Coordinates of C-alpha atoms in Angstrom, one line a residue:
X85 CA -20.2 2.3 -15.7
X86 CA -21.5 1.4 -12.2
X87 CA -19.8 -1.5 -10.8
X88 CA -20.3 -4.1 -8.2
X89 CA -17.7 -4.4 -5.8
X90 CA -16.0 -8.0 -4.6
X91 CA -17.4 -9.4 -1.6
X92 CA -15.3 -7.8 1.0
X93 CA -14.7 -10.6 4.6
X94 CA -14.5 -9.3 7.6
X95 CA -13.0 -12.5 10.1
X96 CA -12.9 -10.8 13.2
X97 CA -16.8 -10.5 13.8
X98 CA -17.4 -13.6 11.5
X99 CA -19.5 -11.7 8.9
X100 CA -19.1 -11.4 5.4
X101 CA -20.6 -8.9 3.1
X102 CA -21.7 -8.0 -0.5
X103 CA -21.5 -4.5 -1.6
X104 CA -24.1 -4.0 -4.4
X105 CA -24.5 -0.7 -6.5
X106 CA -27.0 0.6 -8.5
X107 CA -28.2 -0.2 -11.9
X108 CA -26.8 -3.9 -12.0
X109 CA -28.4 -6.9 -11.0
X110 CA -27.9 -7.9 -7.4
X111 CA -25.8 -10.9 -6.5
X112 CA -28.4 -12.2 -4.3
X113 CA -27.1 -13.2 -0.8
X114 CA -30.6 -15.1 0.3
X115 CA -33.4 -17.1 -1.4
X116 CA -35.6 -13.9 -0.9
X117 CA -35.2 -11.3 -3.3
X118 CA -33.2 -8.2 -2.4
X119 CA -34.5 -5.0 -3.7
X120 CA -32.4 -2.0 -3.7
X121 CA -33.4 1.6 -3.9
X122 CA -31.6 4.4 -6.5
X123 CA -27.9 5.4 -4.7
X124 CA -27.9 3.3 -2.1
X125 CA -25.5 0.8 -0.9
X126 CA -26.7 -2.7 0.5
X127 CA -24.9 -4.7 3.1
X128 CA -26.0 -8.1 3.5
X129 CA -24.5 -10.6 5.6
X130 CA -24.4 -14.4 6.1
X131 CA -23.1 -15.7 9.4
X132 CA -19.8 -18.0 8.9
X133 CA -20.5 -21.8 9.6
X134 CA -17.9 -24.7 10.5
X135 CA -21.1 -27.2 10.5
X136 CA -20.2 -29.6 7.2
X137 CA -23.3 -29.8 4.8
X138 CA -23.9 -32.5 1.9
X139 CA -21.7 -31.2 -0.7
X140 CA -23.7 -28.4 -3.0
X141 CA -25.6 -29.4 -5.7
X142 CA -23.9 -28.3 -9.5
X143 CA -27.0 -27.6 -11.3
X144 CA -27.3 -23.9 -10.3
X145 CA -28.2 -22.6 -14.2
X146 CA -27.0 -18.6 -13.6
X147 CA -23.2 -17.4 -13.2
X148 CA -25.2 -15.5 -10.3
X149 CA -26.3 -18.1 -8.7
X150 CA -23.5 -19.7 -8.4
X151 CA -20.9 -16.8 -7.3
X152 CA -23.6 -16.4 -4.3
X153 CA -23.2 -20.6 -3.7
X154 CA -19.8 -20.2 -3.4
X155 CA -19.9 -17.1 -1.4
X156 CA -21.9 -19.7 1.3
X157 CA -19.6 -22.6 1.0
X158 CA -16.4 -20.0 1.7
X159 CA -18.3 -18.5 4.3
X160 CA -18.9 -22.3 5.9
X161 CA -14.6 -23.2 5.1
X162 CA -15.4 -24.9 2.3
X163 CA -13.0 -23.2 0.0
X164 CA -12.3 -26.5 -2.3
X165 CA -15.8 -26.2 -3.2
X166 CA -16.2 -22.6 -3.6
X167 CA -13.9 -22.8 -5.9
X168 CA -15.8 -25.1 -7.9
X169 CA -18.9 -22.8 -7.9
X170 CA -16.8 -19.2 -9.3
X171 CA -15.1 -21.6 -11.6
X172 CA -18.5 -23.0 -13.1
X173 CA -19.9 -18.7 -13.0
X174 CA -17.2 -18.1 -15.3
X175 CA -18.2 -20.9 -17.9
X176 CA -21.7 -19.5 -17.6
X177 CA -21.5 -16.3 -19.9
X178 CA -21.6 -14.0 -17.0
X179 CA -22.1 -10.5 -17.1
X180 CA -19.0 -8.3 -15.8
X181 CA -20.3 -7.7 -12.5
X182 CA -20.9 -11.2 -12.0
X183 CA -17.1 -12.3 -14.0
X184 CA -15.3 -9.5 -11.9
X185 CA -17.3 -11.2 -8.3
X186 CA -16.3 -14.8 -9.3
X187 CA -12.7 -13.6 -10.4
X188 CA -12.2 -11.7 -7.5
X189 CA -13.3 -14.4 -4.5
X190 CA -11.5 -17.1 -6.7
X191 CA -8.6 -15.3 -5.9
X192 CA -9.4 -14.8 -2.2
X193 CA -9.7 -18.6 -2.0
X194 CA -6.6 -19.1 -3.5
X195 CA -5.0 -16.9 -1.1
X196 CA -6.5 -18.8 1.4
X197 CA -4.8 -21.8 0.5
X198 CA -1.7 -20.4 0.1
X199 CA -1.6 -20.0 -4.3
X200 CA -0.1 -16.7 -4.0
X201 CA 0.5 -17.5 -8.2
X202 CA -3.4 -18.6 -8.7
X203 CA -4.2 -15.7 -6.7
X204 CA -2.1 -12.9 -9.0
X205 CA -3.6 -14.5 -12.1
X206 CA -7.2 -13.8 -11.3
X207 CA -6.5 -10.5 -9.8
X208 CA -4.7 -9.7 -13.2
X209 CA -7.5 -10.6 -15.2
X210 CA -10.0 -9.1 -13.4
X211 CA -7.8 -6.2 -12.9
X212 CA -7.1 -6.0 -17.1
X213 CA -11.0 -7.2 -18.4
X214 CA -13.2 -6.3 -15.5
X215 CA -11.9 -2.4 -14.0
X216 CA -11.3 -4.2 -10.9
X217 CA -9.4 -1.1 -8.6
X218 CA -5.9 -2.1 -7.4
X219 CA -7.4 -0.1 -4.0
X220 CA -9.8 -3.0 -3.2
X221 CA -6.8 -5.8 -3.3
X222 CA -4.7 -3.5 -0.9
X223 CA -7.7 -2.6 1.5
X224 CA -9.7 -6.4 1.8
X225 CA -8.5 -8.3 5.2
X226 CA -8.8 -11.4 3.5
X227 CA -5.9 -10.5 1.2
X228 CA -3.3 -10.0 3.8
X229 CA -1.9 -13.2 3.2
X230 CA -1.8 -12.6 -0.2
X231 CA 0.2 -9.0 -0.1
X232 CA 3.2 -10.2 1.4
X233 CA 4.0 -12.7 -0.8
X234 CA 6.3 -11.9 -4.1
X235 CA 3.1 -12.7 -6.4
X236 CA 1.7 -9.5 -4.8
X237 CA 4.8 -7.8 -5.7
X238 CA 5.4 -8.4 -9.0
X239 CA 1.2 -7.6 -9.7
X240 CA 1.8 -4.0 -8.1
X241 CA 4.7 -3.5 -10.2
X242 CA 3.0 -4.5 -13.4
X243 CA -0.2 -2.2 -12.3
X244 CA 2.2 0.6 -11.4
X245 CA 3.6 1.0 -14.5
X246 CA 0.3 -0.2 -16.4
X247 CA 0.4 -2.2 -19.6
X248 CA -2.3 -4.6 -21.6
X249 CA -2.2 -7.1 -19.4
X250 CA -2.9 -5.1 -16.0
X251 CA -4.4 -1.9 -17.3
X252 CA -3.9 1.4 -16.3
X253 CA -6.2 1.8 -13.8
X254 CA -3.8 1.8 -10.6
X255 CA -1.5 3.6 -12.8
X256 CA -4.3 6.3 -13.3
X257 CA -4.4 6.4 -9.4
X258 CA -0.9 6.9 -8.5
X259 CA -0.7 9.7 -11.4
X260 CA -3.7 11.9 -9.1
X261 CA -2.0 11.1 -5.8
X262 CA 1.5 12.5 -7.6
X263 CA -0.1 15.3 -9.0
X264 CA -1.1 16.3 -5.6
X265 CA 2.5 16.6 -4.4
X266 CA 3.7 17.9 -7.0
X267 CA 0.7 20.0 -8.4
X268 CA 3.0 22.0 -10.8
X269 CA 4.9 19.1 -13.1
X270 CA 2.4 19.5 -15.3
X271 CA 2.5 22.9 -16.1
X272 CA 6.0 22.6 -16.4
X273 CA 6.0 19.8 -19.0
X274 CA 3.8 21.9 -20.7
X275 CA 6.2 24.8 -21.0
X276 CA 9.2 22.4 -22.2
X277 CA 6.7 21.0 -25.1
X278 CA 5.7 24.4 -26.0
X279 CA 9.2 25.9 -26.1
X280 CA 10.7 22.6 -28.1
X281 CA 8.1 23.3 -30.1
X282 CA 8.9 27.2 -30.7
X283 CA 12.6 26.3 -31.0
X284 CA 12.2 23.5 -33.8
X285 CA 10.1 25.9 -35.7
X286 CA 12.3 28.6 -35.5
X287 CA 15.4 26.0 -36.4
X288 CA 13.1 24.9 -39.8
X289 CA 13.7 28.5 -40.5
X290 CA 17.4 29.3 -39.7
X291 CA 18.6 26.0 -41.6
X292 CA 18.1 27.5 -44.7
X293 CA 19.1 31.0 -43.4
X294 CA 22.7 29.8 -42.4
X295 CA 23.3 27.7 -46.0
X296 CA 22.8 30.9 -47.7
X297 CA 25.1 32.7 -45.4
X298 CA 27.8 30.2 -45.5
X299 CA 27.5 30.7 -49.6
X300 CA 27.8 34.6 -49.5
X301 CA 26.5 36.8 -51.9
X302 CA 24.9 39.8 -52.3
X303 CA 21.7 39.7 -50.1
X304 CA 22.5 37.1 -47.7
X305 CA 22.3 37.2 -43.8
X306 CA 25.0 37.3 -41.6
X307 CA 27.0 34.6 -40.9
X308 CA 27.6 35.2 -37.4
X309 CA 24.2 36.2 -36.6
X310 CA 22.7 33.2 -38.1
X311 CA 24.9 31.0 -36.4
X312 CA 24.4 32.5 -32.9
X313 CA 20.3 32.2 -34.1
X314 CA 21.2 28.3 -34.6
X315 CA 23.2 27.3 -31.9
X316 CA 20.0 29.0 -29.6
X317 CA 17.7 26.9 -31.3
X318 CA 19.7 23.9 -30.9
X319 CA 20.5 24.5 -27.5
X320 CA 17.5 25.3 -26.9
X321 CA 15.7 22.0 -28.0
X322 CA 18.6 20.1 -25.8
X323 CA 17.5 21.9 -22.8
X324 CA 13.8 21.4 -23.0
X325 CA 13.8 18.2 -23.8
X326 CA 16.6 17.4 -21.3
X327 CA 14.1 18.7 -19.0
X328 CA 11.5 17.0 -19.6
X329 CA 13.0 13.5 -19.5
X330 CA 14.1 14.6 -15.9
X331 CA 10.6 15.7 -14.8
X332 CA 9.6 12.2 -16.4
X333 CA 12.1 10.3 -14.3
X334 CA 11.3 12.5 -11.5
X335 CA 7.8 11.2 -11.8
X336 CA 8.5 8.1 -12.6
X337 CA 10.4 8.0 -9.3
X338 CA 7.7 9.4 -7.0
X339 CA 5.3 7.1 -8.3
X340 CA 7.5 4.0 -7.6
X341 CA 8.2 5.7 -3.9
X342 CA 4.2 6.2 -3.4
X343 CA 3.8 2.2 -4.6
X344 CA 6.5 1.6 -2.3
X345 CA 4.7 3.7 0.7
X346 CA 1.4 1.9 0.0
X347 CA 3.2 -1.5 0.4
X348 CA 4.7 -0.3 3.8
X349 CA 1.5 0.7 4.7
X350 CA 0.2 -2.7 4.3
X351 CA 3.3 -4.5 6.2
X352 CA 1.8 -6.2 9.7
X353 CA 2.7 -5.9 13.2
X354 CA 2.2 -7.4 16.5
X355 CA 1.1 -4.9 19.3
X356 CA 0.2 -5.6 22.9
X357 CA -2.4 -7.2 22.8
X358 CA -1.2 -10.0 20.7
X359 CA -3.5 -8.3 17.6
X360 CA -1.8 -8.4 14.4
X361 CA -2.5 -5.1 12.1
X362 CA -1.0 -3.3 9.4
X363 CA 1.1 -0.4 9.7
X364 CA -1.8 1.9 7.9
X365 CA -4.0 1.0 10.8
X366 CA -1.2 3.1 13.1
X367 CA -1.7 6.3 10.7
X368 CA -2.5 9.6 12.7
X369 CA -2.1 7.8 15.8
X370 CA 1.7 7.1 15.9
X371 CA 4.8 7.8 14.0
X372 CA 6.7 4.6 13.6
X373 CA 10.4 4.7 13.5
X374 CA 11.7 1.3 11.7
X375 CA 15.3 -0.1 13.3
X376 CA 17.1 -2.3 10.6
X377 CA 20.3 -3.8 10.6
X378 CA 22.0 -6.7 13.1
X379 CA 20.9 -7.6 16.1
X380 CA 23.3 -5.9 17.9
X381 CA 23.3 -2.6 16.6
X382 CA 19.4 -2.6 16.4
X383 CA 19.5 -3.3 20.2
X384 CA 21.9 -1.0 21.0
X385 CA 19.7 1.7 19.5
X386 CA 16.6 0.6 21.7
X387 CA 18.3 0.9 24.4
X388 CA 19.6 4.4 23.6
X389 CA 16.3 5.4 23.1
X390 CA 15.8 4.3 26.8
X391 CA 16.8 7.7 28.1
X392 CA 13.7 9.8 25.6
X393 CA 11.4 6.8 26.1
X394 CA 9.1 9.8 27.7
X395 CA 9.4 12.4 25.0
X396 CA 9.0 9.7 22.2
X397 CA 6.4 8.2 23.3
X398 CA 4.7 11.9 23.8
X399 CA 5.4 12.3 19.9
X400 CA 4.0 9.2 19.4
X401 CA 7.1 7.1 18.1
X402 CA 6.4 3.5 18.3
X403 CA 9.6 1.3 17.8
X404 CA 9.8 -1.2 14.7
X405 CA 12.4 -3.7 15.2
X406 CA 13.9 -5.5 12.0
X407 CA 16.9 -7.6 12.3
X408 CA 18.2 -8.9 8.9
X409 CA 18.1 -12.5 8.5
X410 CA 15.2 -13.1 11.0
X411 CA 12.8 -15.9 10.5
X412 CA 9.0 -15.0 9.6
X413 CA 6.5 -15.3 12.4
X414 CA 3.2 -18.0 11.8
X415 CA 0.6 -15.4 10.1
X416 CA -2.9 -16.6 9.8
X417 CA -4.1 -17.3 6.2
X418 CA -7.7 -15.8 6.8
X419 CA -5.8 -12.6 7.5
X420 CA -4.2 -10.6 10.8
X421 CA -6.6 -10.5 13.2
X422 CA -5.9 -12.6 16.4
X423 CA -6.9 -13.4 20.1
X424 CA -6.1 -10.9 22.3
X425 CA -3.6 -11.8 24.9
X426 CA -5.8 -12.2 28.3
X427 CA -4.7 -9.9 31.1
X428 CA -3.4 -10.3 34.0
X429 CA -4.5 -10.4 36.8
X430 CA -3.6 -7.6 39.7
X431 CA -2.4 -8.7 43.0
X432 CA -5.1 -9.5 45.7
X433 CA -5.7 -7.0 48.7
X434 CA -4.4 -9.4 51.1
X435 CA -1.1 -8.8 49.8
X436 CA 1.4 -7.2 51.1
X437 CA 1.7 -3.6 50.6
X438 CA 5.0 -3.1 49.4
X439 CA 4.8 -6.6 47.2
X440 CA 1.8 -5.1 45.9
X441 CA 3.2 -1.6 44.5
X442 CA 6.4 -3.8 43.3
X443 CA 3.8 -5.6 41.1
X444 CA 2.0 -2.7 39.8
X445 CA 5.2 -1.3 38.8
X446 CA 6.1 -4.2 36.8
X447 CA 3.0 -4.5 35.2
X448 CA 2.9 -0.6 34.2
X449 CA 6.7 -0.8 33.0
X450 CA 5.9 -4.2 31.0
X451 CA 2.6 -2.6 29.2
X452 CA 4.7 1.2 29.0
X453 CA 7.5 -1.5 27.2
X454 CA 5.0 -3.4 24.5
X455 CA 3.6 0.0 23.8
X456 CA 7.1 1.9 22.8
X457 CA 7.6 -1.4 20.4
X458 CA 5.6 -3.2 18.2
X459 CA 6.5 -6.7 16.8
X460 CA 7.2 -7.2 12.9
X461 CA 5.1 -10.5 11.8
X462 CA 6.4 -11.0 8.4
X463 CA 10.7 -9.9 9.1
X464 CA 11.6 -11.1 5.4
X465 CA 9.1 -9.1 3.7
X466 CA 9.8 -5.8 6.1
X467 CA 13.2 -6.3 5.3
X468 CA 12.7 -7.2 0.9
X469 CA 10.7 -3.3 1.5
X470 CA 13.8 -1.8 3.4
X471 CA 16.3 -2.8 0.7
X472 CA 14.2 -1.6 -1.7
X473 CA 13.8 1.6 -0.2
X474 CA 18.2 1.9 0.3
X475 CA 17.8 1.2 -3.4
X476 CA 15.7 4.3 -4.2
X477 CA 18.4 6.1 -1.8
X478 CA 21.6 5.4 -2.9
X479 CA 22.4 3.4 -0.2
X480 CA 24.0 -0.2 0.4
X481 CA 21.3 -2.6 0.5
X482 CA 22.3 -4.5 3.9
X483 CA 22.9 -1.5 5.9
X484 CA 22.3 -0.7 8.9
X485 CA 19.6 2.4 8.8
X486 CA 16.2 3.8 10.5
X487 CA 13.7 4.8 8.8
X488 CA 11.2 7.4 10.4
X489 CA 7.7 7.4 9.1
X490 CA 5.4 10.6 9.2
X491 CA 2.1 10.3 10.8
X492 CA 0.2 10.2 7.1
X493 CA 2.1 6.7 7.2
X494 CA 4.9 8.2 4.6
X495 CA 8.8 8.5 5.2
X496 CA 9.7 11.0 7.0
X497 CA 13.6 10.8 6.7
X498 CA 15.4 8.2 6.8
X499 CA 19.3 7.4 7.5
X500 CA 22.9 5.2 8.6
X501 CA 23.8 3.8 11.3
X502 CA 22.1 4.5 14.8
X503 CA 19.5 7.1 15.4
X504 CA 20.1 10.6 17.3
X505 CA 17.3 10.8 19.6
X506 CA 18.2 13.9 21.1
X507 CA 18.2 15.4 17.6
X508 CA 14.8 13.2 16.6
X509 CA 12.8 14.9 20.0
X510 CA 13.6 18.1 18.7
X511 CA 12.4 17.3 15.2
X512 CA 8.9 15.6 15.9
X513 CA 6.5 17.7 17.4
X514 CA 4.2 16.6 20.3
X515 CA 1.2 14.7 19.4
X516 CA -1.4 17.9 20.8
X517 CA 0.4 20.2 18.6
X518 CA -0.3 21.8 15.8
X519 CA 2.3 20.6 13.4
X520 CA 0.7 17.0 14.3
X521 CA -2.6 18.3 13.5
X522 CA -1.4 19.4 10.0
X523 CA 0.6 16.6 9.3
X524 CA -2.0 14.0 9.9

């Protein structure tokens, strides 16, 4: 079944679009009609107001009409009565475009506001009753506010695993992503089935064959031979299925550790220019090396890495910072984007000559420093991730580790104590090589 995605909001150039696919009603974004050809996508955006308006008149008759008021009033700040407007689209017998819309941007208003609870119930429902994908809540800007809360948490982990109240869809996802690293699991639980299988048949078979030779008599098998035929068939079974609950775990594992790896990817930072992204916005440009632990021990390793600071940043390292115990930073609740920080400005020619170059040298040195690290926004949520990732290890949560990421945005390796840098430029490639290439 075709579906209409949610309205996806795009803050940073104040637009906000509907996407609209084929073979469903439109939800119309304008008083004029909107006709859409077969296979094609429509983009159709209304420019963001903060001019008030008489409130909106509640006698819109169509669940459509009323998820496309409330897309208007959201688009204006009016998220109070937005709300009112997907709430009354629900009551109106809507289609499942139209319930999986007004679902969806309820949710996105009560992330706004800060209902990270409101926000997971009408995500689940539209996740469970209208094949809302799981991809769409990681990828929407307007939901970062809303993914680093434990609300988000808990809805991944229900989606990972799948169940009646979630679905399976994400689940589904996950599964093709893990059969892709590990292409031959399912061959192999194949195998074990089949031989169980074989064993258990040929078992129903040598169960009789061993009571009659434990009983003697003219005609019956050998004791010993039977037995050995037995014990096969039993050890057998134990093997097979022994290793197919591994593989299971195994794969139950790897799909927890991809979940976990899309959650890092959606963790925010602070670069230069004062802009706010998430880490999946850094992939196949830079290989991020997360520093956790105290604050001594984390800057004692920056300043270690001091001495390579050329080599990394020819690999592309960019240093992450996390100090347990740190206070968040102020995120905005309309998502990560922020102002850029205004440059400054260069010295005047009149200077002198020698101030002049001392400047310059400053200035490169202080941009050369802001580029080699990158600010966490949200410390308590980089540092819930880390501890759940020395979990999955083995490892104390607490401890003092590094974490380096690939430049697909997965771990690389990970381990105690303070980094070897030495041994790390010898590991990572340059970014112009081919290893880089491949492993983008």
């Amino acid at each position: 079944m075709d579906v209409i995605n949610p309205v996806f909001r795009h803050h940073h150039h104040h637009r906000r679009y509907s996407v609209i696919t084929l073979h469903q009603p439109p939800l119309l974004l304008h008083h004029k009609p909107t006709f859409i050809s077969p296979k094609k996508w429509i983009f159709s955006p209304i420019s963001c107001s903060s001019s008030t308006s008489p409130p909106p008149e509640l006698g819109s008759d169509t669940a459509e009409s009323c998820v496309n008021l409330g897309l208007t009033l959201f688009s204006k700040g009016r998220v109070k009565d937005a709300l009112v407007q997907f709430d009354i689209a629900l009551t109106l017998n809507p289609n499942p475009i139209e319930a999986q819309a007004a679902l969806y941007n309820k949710a996105c208003c009560h992330a706004y506001r800060g209902e990270g609870k409101k926000a997971a119930d009408c995500l689940r429902t539209a996740l469970k009753d209208y094949n809302l994908k799981f991809g769409t809540i990681l990828n929407d800007p307007d939901l970062a506010s809303f993914r680093i809360t434990p609300e988000f948490k808990e809805l991944q982990e229900e989606a990972r695993l799948g169940g009646e109240d979630v679905g399976y869809g994400f689940r589904r996802d996950l599964k093709l992503i893990s059969e892709v690293q590990a292409p031959f699991r399912g061959v192999r639980k194949f195998f074990y089935v089949a031989f169980t299988a074989a064993a258990g048949i040929s078992l129903f078979f040598t169960i009789p064959r061993l009571f009659l030779a434990i009983q003697g008599g003219e005609g019956a098998p050998d004791v010993l031979a039977t037995a050995q035929n037995f014990a096969i068939n039993i050890g057998g079974i134990v093997v097979f299925v022994a290793l197919f609950i591994w593989d299971n775990k195994k794969e139950e594992e790897q799909l927890a550790q991809i979940s976990r790896n899309e959650t890092l990817s959606r963790l925010p930072l602070r670069l230069s220019t004062n802009r706010v992204v998430e880490l999946v916005q850094l992939r196949d440009t830079a290989r991020p090396v997360i520093l956790a632990g105290k604050k001594e021990t984390v800057s004692l390793a920056i300043q270690k890495a001091e001495r390579f600071r050329t080599d990394l940043l020819n690999r592309g390292v960019i240093l992450v910072p996390v100090i347990w115990g740190e206070k968040d930073s102020l995120v905005e609740k309309k998502g990560f984007g922020g102002p850029k920080k205004a440059a400054s400005s260069l010295p005047s020619v009149g200077e002198d000559f020698e101030t002049r170059a001392q400047s310059i040298t400053e200035k490169t040195k202080l941009k050369s420093e802001i580029r080699f690290k990158a600010e966490v926004v949200s410390p308590r949520e980089w540092e819930r991730w880390i501890k759940e990732q020395q979990k999955s290890e083995g490892v104390t949560p607490g401890e003092d580790v590094y974490i380096i990421l690939r430049l697909d945005g997965r771990v690389r390796r990970s381990g105690r104590g303070l980094p070897d840098w030495n041994q790390i430029v010898k590991e990572l490639p340059p970014m112009e090589a081919l290893l880089s290439k491949l492993e983008r």
